[in-house]
Amino acid sequence: MTRNVKSTVSRLAENAGNGFFFRHYPATVPAALRFYDIYKTNTLKPYDLFTIINADPVLTGITYALYHEFFPEVRQDFFGIPYIIIKLNINTVKNNVLKAAERAMPPQKTGKKIIKTQTDFLRRSLAAGIVSLLLAKRRGVSEADAQKYYCAGLLHDIGNFVLSKGSGAVFDGAVGLIDSPTAGRLTANLWGFPSVLHDAIAFHGDYQHYTKEHSDVVCHTALAVSVSDRWAAKSGAKFLSQPSASDKLFKLLNLDKGIFEGIEESFEAEFKKTAAFIGLGDD
């Protein structure tokens, strides 16, 4: 199966609003390099492909956009990466990731600063996704819904990233007039994510003013981001400074602060394992 992914992405982007849409959206350099390392050995397994995509907000978004190209009628539904790989078949998804990797900025032209920007973004996103997933499971969320919470954590900072000089994204529209929450929401819309992820991305940093129907995911994401930044910083990784989780968040979610007891060890193990696999080991 082959489709014109570029034209489909442009069409989805034109509907994003505010005259803001992508003309070019590459994979991040660290993810592209890791994908090539495995791909060129001809040993890329389904779990390897899943792990690389699932740990990278950009590849996750590109994969969802591909799915909605084939199935535009279910655009508001949420699907996990394993489902998409099975539904579209591994070769279709693999070739889509390969095209995204080919669009990545050549490492020799990016410079150390951009590589660091992208690596820090991936680490911070992965950390938030893992904490969000572990917290969702501790709260008794179903496996299907837990992946939604994971994705909200993983994608929480996508707006700030796409507006950075280190993203490699090329835009049409008045980018200078777009703030990070709006850029994140429009990016989620471009990739075909449901409204719950739009809201989690746009309001996790301003949950006090959120009044729509997805308050649980929005507040859950805010809590996961605050905790993940603090935990991941202990390993020596540099993340954006985040305030400690407020008492209000625990109250809004009807959670006791002991909910995190025992989770940190699971987070450290999963974070280190996945980060090492996708080439985000300690610098």
mmCIF file of C-alpha atoms in Angstrom:
data_model
loop_
_atom_site.group_PDB
_atom_site.id
_atom_site.type_symbol
_atom_site.label_atom_id
_atom_site.label_comp_id
_atom_site.label_asym_id
_atom_site.label_seq_id
_atom_site.Cartn_x
_atom_site.Cartn_y
_atom_site.Cartn_z
ATOM 1 C CA MET A 1 0.000 0.000 0.000
ATOM 2 C CA THR A 2 1.310 3.451 -0.897
ATOM 3 C CA ARG A 3 -0.190 6.851 -0.262
ATOM 4 C CA ASN A 4 0.909 10.451 -0.730
ATOM 5 C CA VAL A 5 1.639 11.204 2.914
ATOM 6 C CA LYS A 6 2.941 14.693 2.174
ATOM 7 C CA SER A 7 -0.274 15.839 0.455
ATOM 8 C CA THR A 8 -2.406 14.315 3.208
ATOM 9 C CA VAL A 9 -0.424 16.047 5.936
ATOM 10 C CA SER A 10 -0.793 19.352 4.102
ATOM 11 C CA ARG A 11 -4.543 18.832 3.806
ATOM 12 C CA LEU A 12 -4.911 18.048 7.496
ATOM 13 C CA ALA A 13 -2.716 20.992 8.404
ATOM 14 C CA GLU A 14 -4.773 23.449 6.387
ATOM 15 C CA ASN A 15 -7.687 22.588 8.663
ATOM 16 C CA ALA A 16 -5.661 23.291 11.785
ATOM 17 C CA GLY A 17 -6.657 26.964 11.913
ATOM 18 C CA ASN A 18 -4.934 30.297 12.455
ATOM 19 C CA GLY A 19 -3.206 30.063 9.074
ATOM 20 C CA PHE A 20 -0.569 27.885 10.715
ATOM 21 C CA PHE A 21 0.444 24.631 9.086
ATOM 22 C CA PHE A 22 3.459 22.487 8.357
ATOM 23 C CA ARG A 23 5.195 22.193 5.037
ATOM 24 C CA HIS A 24 7.948 19.992 6.379
ATOM 25 C CA TYR A 25 8.050 17.898 9.535
ATOM 26 C CA PRO A 26 11.075 15.612 9.959
ATOM 27 C CA ALA A 27 11.783 13.006 12.573
ATOM 28 C CA THR A 28 14.042 14.098 15.402
ATOM 29 C CA VAL A 29 17.718 13.446 14.702
ATOM 30 C CA PRO A 30 18.314 11.066 17.675
ATOM 31 C CA ALA A 31 15.329 8.902 16.723
ATOM 32 C CA ALA A 32 16.306 8.927 13.040
ATOM 33 C CA LEU A 33 19.848 7.818 13.829
ATOM 34 C CA ARG A 34 18.644 5.013 16.071
ATOM 35 C CA PHE A 35 16.138 3.843 13.474
ATOM 36 C CA TYR A 36 18.853 3.751 10.801
ATOM 37 C CA ASP A 37 21.166 1.798 13.104
ATOM 38 C CA ILE A 38 18.620 -1.006 13.358
ATOM 39 C CA TYR A 39 17.151 -0.706 9.868
ATOM 40 C CA LYS A 40 20.460 -1.124 8.055
ATOM 41 C CA THR A 41 21.080 -4.437 9.852
ATOM 42 C CA ASN A 42 17.843 -5.884 8.436
ATOM 43 C CA THR A 43 16.883 -6.995 11.958
ATOM 44 C CA LEU A 44 14.097 -4.501 12.700
ATOM 45 C CA LYS A 45 11.461 -6.402 14.689
ATOM 46 C CA PRO A 46 7.896 -5.245 15.390
ATOM 47 C CA TYR A 47 8.740 -4.551 19.040
ATOM 48 C CA ASP A 48 11.768 -2.476 18.028
ATOM 49 C CA LEU A 49 9.648 -0.410 15.664
ATOM 50 C CA PHE A 50 6.977 0.046 18.332
ATOM 51 C CA THR A 51 9.522 1.112 20.962
ATOM 52 C CA ILE A 52 11.147 3.744 18.749
ATOM 53 C CA ILE A 53 7.811 5.232 17.681
ATOM 54 C CA ASN A 54 6.222 5.031 21.116
ATOM 55 C CA ALA A 55 9.137 6.850 22.776
ATOM 56 C CA ASP A 56 9.177 9.789 20.357
ATOM 57 C CA PRO A 57 6.312 12.352 20.199
ATOM 58 C CA VAL A 58 7.135 13.237 16.590
ATOM 59 C CA LEU A 59 7.165 9.648 15.302
ATOM 60 C CA THR A 60 4.020 8.936 17.322
ATOM 61 C CA GLY A 61 2.298 11.876 15.646
ATOM 62 C CA ILE A 62 3.510 10.969 12.173
ATOM 63 C CA THR A 63 2.281 7.395 12.665
ATOM 64 C CA TYR A 64 -1.168 8.564 13.757
ATOM 65 C CA ALA A 65 -1.311 10.889 10.756
ATOM 66 C CA LEU A 66 -0.589 7.910 8.506
ATOM 67 C CA TYR A 67 -3.364 5.899 10.143
ATOM 68 C CA HIS A 68 -5.885 8.698 9.622
ATOM 69 C CA GLU A 69 -4.808 8.985 6.014
ATOM 70 C CA PHE A 70 -6.083 5.436 5.505
ATOM 71 C CA PHE A 71 -9.027 5.738 7.899
ATOM 72 C CA PRO A 72 -10.127 9.404 7.962
ATOM 73 C CA GLU A 73 -13.616 8.495 9.141
ATOM 74 C CA VAL A 74 -12.355 7.525 12.618
ATOM 75 C CA ARG A 75 -10.265 10.613 13.179
ATOM 76 C CA GLN A 76 -11.617 11.336 16.647
ATOM 77 C CA ASP A 77 -10.874 7.871 17.966
ATOM 78 C CA PHE A 78 -7.707 7.010 19.860
ATOM 79 C CA PHE A 79 -5.589 3.987 18.948
ATOM 80 C CA GLY A 80 -2.366 2.643 20.402
ATOM 81 C CA ILE A 81 0.748 2.232 18.262
ATOM 82 C CA PRO A 82 0.561 -1.618 18.368
ATOM 83 C CA TYR A 83 -2.961 -1.453 16.918
ATOM 84 C CA ILE A 84 -1.808 0.842 14.100
ATOM 85 C CA ILE A 85 1.153 -1.391 13.244
ATOM 86 C CA ILE A 86 -1.157 -4.409 13.016
ATOM 87 C CA LYS A 87 -3.888 -2.547 11.129
ATOM 88 C CA LEU A 88 -1.602 -0.997 8.513
ATOM 89 C CA ASN A 89 1.033 -3.816 8.574
ATOM 90 C CA ILE A 90 4.592 -3.389 9.745
ATOM 91 C CA ASN A 91 6.075 -2.586 6.341
ATOM 92 C CA THR A 92 3.713 0.346 5.756
ATOM 93 C CA VAL A 93 4.521 1.843 9.146
ATOM 94 C CA LYS A 94 8.237 1.101 8.783
ATOM 95 C CA ASN A 95 8.404 2.820 5.391
ATOM 96 C CA ASN A 96 6.589 5.838 6.800
ATOM 97 C CA VAL A 97 9.138 6.118 9.621
ATOM 98 C CA LEU A 98 11.944 5.703 7.087
ATOM 99 C CA LYS A 99 10.609 8.642 5.068
ATOM 100 C CA ALA A 100 10.405 10.732 8.236
ATOM 101 C CA ALA A 101 13.970 9.737 9.120
ATOM 102 C CA GLU A 102 15.128 10.767 5.665
ATOM 103 C CA ARG A 103 13.630 14.213 6.279
ATOM 104 C CA ALA A 104 15.598 14.619 9.510
ATOM 105 C CA MET A 105 18.260 17.299 9.486
ATOM 106 C CA PRO A 106 21.706 15.806 8.749
ATOM 107 C CA PRO A 107 23.661 15.603 12.028
ATOM 108 C CA GLN A 108 26.672 17.334 10.470
ATOM 109 C CA LYS A 109 24.505 20.390 9.724
ATOM 110 C CA THR A 110 22.576 20.614 12.957
ATOM 111 C CA GLY A 111 25.314 21.368 15.437
ATOM 112 C CA LYS A 112 25.632 20.246 19.025
ATOM 113 C CA LYS A 113 23.115 22.786 20.336
ATOM 114 C CA ILE A 114 20.270 21.478 18.178
ATOM 115 C CA ILE A 115 21.130 17.865 18.920
ATOM 116 C CA LYS A 116 21.030 18.702 22.623
ATOM 117 C CA THR A 117 17.693 20.511 22.230
ATOM 118 C CA GLN A 118 16.158 17.492 20.526
ATOM 119 C CA THR A 119 17.683 14.991 22.958
ATOM 120 C CA ASP A 120 16.472 16.933 26.008
ATOM 121 C CA PHE A 121 13.019 17.192 24.452
ATOM 122 C CA LEU A 122 12.877 13.442 23.870
ATOM 123 C CA ARG A 123 14.077 12.640 27.393
ATOM 124 C CA ARG A 124 11.595 14.988 29.003
ATOM 125 C CA SER A 125 8.737 13.704 26.851
ATOM 126 C CA LEU A 126 9.577 10.058 27.505
ATOM 127 C CA ALA A 127 9.846 10.681 31.249
ATOM 128 C CA ALA A 128 6.436 12.372 31.371
ATOM 129 C CA GLY A 129 4.846 9.611 29.315
ATOM 130 C CA ILE A 130 6.183 6.869 31.576
ATOM 131 C CA VAL A 131 5.135 8.603 34.802
ATOM 132 C CA SER A 132 1.706 9.314 33.326
ATOM 133 C CA LEU A 133 1.304 5.655 32.352
ATOM 134 C CA LEU A 134 2.428 4.325 35.738
ATOM 135 C CA LEU A 135 0.168 6.769 37.563
ATOM 136 C CA ALA A 136 -2.797 5.816 35.352
ATOM 137 C CA LYS A 137 -2.269 2.137 36.129
ATOM 138 C CA ARG A 138 -1.974 2.905 39.839
ATOM 139 C CA ARG A 139 -5.298 4.745 39.583
ATOM 140 C CA GLY A 140 -6.942 1.660 38.068
ATOM 141 C CA VAL A 141 -7.371 3.028 34.545
ATOM 142 C CA SER A 142 -8.045 0.373 31.883
ATOM 143 C CA GLU A 143 -5.167 -0.688 29.628
ATOM 144 C CA ALA A 144 -6.715 1.000 26.578
ATOM 145 C CA ASP A 145 -7.270 4.279 28.411
ATOM 146 C CA ALA A 146 -3.860 4.087 30.091
ATOM 147 C CA GLN A 147 -2.253 4.434 26.659
ATOM 148 C CA LYS A 148 -4.218 7.639 26.173
ATOM 149 C CA TYR A 149 -2.779 9.024 29.402
ATOM 150 C CA TYR A 150 0.693 7.925 28.298
ATOM 151 C CA CYS A 151 0.317 9.742 24.996
ATOM 152 C CA ALA A 152 -0.865 12.912 26.765
ATOM 153 C CA GLY A 153 2.305 12.875 28.849
ATOM 154 C CA LEU A 154 4.517 12.055 25.876
ATOM 155 C CA LEU A 155 3.085 14.882 23.756
ATOM 156 C CA HIS A 156 2.699 17.492 26.487
ATOM 157 C CA ASP A 157 5.589 19.706 25.300
ATOM 158 C CA ILE A 158 5.174 19.282 21.547
ATOM 159 C CA GLY A 159 4.020 22.895 21.065
ATOM 160 C CA ASN A 160 7.115 24.348 22.674
ATOM 161 C CA PHE A 161 9.292 21.985 20.646
ATOM 162 C CA VAL A 162 7.824 22.682 17.202
ATOM 163 C CA LEU A 163 8.336 26.412 17.722
ATOM 164 C CA SER A 164 11.987 25.948 18.687
ATOM 165 C CA LYS A 165 14.767 26.404 16.158
ATOM 166 C CA GLY A 166 15.920 22.880 16.883
ATOM 167 C CA SER A 167 12.782 21.084 15.686
ATOM 168 C CA GLY A 168 13.524 21.140 11.969
ATOM 169 C CA ALA A 169 9.855 21.899 11.246
ATOM 170 C CA VAL A 170 9.025 24.353 8.462
ATOM 171 C CA PHE A 171 5.776 26.304 8.685
ATOM 172 C CA ASP A 172 3.435 28.415 6.633
ATOM 173 C CA GLY A 173 1.543 31.067 8.530
ATOM 174 C CA ALA A 174 2.217 33.657 11.201
ATOM 175 C CA VAL A 175 4.299 31.442 13.471
ATOM 176 C CA GLY A 176 5.465 34.388 15.550
ATOM 177 C CA LEU A 177 1.897 34.981 16.700
ATOM 178 C CA ILE A 178 1.409 31.414 17.954
ATOM 179 C CA ASP A 179 2.126 30.505 21.571
ATOM 180 C CA SER A 180 3.268 27.055 22.717
ATOM 181 C CA PRO A 181 -0.148 25.768 23.955
ATOM 182 C CA THR A 182 -1.779 26.805 20.673
ATOM 183 C CA ALA A 183 1.031 25.292 18.613
ATOM 184 C CA GLY A 184 0.651 22.061 20.572
ATOM 185 C CA ARG A 185 -3.100 21.944 20.036
ATOM 186 C CA LEU A 186 -2.747 22.625 16.311
ATOM 187 C CA THR A 187 -0.044 19.977 16.028
ATOM 188 C CA ALA A 188 -2.306 17.423 17.715
ATOM 189 C CA ASN A 189 -5.066 18.423 15.308
ATOM 190 C CA LEU A 190 -2.727 18.056 12.344
ATOM 191 C CA TRP A 191 -1.868 14.511 13.360
ATOM 192 C CA GLY A 192 -5.490 13.518 13.956
ATOM 193 C CA PHE A 193 -5.476 13.090 17.724
ATOM 194 C CA PRO A 194 -8.803 13.373 19.580
ATOM 195 C CA SER A 195 -9.832 16.468 21.527
ATOM 196 C CA VAL A 196 -8.762 14.966 24.859
ATOM 197 C CA LEU A 197 -5.122 15.170 23.747
ATOM 198 C CA HIS A 198 -5.564 18.659 22.299
ATOM 199 C CA ASP A 199 -6.791 19.797 25.715
ATOM 200 C CA ALA A 200 -4.113 17.953 27.723
ATOM 201 C CA ILE A 201 -1.385 19.540 25.597
ATOM 202 C CA ALA A 202 -2.874 23.037 25.663
ATOM 203 C CA PHE A 203 -4.009 23.198 29.298
ATOM 204 C CA HIS A 204 -1.768 20.983 31.436
ATOM 205 C CA GLY A 205 0.210 24.101 32.337
ATOM 206 C CA ASP A 206 -2.960 26.093 33.026
ATOM 207 C CA TYR A 207 -5.273 23.428 34.408
ATOM 208 C CA GLN A 208 -6.857 25.895 36.861
ATOM 209 C CA HIS A 209 -8.660 27.561 33.960
ATOM 210 C CA TYR A 210 -9.757 24.403 32.157
ATOM 211 C CA THR A 211 -13.547 24.018 32.113
ATOM 212 C CA LYS A 212 -14.300 21.345 29.499
ATOM 213 C CA GLU A 213 -14.984 17.612 29.765
ATOM 214 C CA HIS A 214 -11.438 16.240 29.882
ATOM 215 C CA SER A 215 -10.362 17.704 33.213
ATOM 216 C CA ASP A 216 -9.186 14.346 34.574
ATOM 217 C CA VAL A 217 -6.655 13.834 31.759
ATOM 218 C CA VAL A 218 -5.581 17.491 31.844
ATOM 219 C CA CYS A 219 -4.932 17.449 35.601
ATOM 220 C CA HIS A 220 -3.402 13.974 35.457
ATOM 221 C CA THR A 221 -0.958 15.194 32.797
ATOM 222 C CA ALA A 222 -0.061 18.275 34.844
ATOM 223 C CA LEU A 223 0.680 16.077 37.842
ATOM 224 C CA ALA A 224 2.719 13.581 35.804
ATOM 225 C CA VAL A 225 4.811 16.335 34.195
ATOM 226 C CA SER A 226 5.605 17.944 37.534
ATOM 227 C CA VAL A 227 6.677 14.643 39.062
ATOM 228 C CA SER A 228 8.536 13.345 36.006
ATOM 229 C CA ASP A 229 10.706 16.430 35.683
ATOM 230 C CA ARG A 230 11.736 16.140 39.318
ATOM 231 C CA TRP A 231 12.447 12.402 39.153
ATOM 232 C CA ALA A 232 14.320 12.465 35.859
ATOM 233 C CA ALA A 233 16.486 15.367 37.012
ATOM 234 C CA LYS A 234 17.924 13.077 39.711
ATOM 235 C CA SER A 235 19.636 11.023 37.015
ATOM 236 C CA GLY A 236 21.593 14.064 35.890
ATOM 237 C CA ALA A 237 19.437 14.836 32.849
ATOM 238 C CA LYS A 238 18.650 18.519 32.348
ATOM 239 C CA PHE A 239 14.973 19.334 32.078
ATOM 240 C CA LEU A 240 12.931 22.489 32.118
ATOM 241 C CA SER A 241 12.251 23.642 35.657
ATOM 242 C CA GLN A 242 8.798 22.670 36.890
ATOM 243 C CA PRO A 243 7.130 23.501 40.201
ATOM 244 C CA SER A 244 6.344 20.692 42.605
ATOM 245 C CA ALA A 245 2.892 19.209 42.218
ATOM 246 C CA SER A 246 0.384 21.402 44.025
ATOM 247 C CA ASP A 247 -2.047 20.236 46.671
ATOM 248 C CA LYS A 248 -4.808 21.428 44.358
ATOM 249 C CA LEU A 249 -3.922 18.840 41.722
ATOM 250 C CA PHE A 250 -4.195 15.980 44.206
ATOM 251 C CA LYS A 251 -7.525 17.392 45.373
ATOM 252 C CA LEU A 252 -8.902 17.799 41.856
ATOM 253 C CA LEU A 253 -7.960 14.206 41.050
ATOM 254 C CA ASN A 254 -9.180 12.958 44.424
ATOM 255 C CA LEU A 255 -5.790 11.383 45.103
ATOM 256 C CA ASP A 256 -3.741 10.889 48.211
ATOM 257 C CA LYS A 257 -0.087 11.931 47.924
ATOM 258 C CA GLY A 258 0.852 8.360 48.776
ATOM 259 C CA ILE A 259 -0.301 7.360 45.290
ATOM 260 C CA PHE A 260 3.307 7.719 44.121
ATOM 261 C CA GLU A 261 4.763 5.437 46.764
ATOM 262 C CA GLY A 262 6.811 2.733 45.053
ATOM 263 C CA ILE A 263 6.356 4.160 41.545
ATOM 264 C CA GLU A 264 9.709 5.916 41.329
ATOM 265 C CA GLU A 265 11.709 2.682 41.157
ATOM 266 C CA SER A 266 9.518 1.391 38.334
ATOM 267 C CA PHE A 267 9.934 4.707 36.545
ATOM 268 C CA GLU A 268 13.731 4.657 36.831
ATOM 269 C CA ALA A 269 13.949 1.125 35.465
ATOM 270 C CA GLU A 270 11.620 1.755 32.522
ATOM 271 C CA PHE A 271 13.074 5.175 31.720
ATOM 272 C CA LYS A 272 16.684 3.951 31.663
ATOM 273 C CA LYS A 273 15.819 0.866 29.616
ATOM 274 C CA THR A 274 13.849 2.736 26.956
ATOM 275 C CA ALA A 275 16.204 5.727 26.832
ATOM 276 C CA ALA A 276 19.161 3.408 26.294
ATOM 277 C CA PHE A 277 17.384 1.515 23.523
ATOM 278 C CA ILE A 278 16.509 4.624 21.518
ATOM 279 C CA GLY A 279 19.961 6.144 21.964
ATOM 280 C CA LEU A 280 19.238 8.641 24.736
ATOM 281 C CA GLY A 281 21.788 7.336 27.219
ATOM 282 C CA ASP A 282 23.621 9.668 29.555
ATOM 283 C CA ASP A 283 25.781 12.207 27.779
#
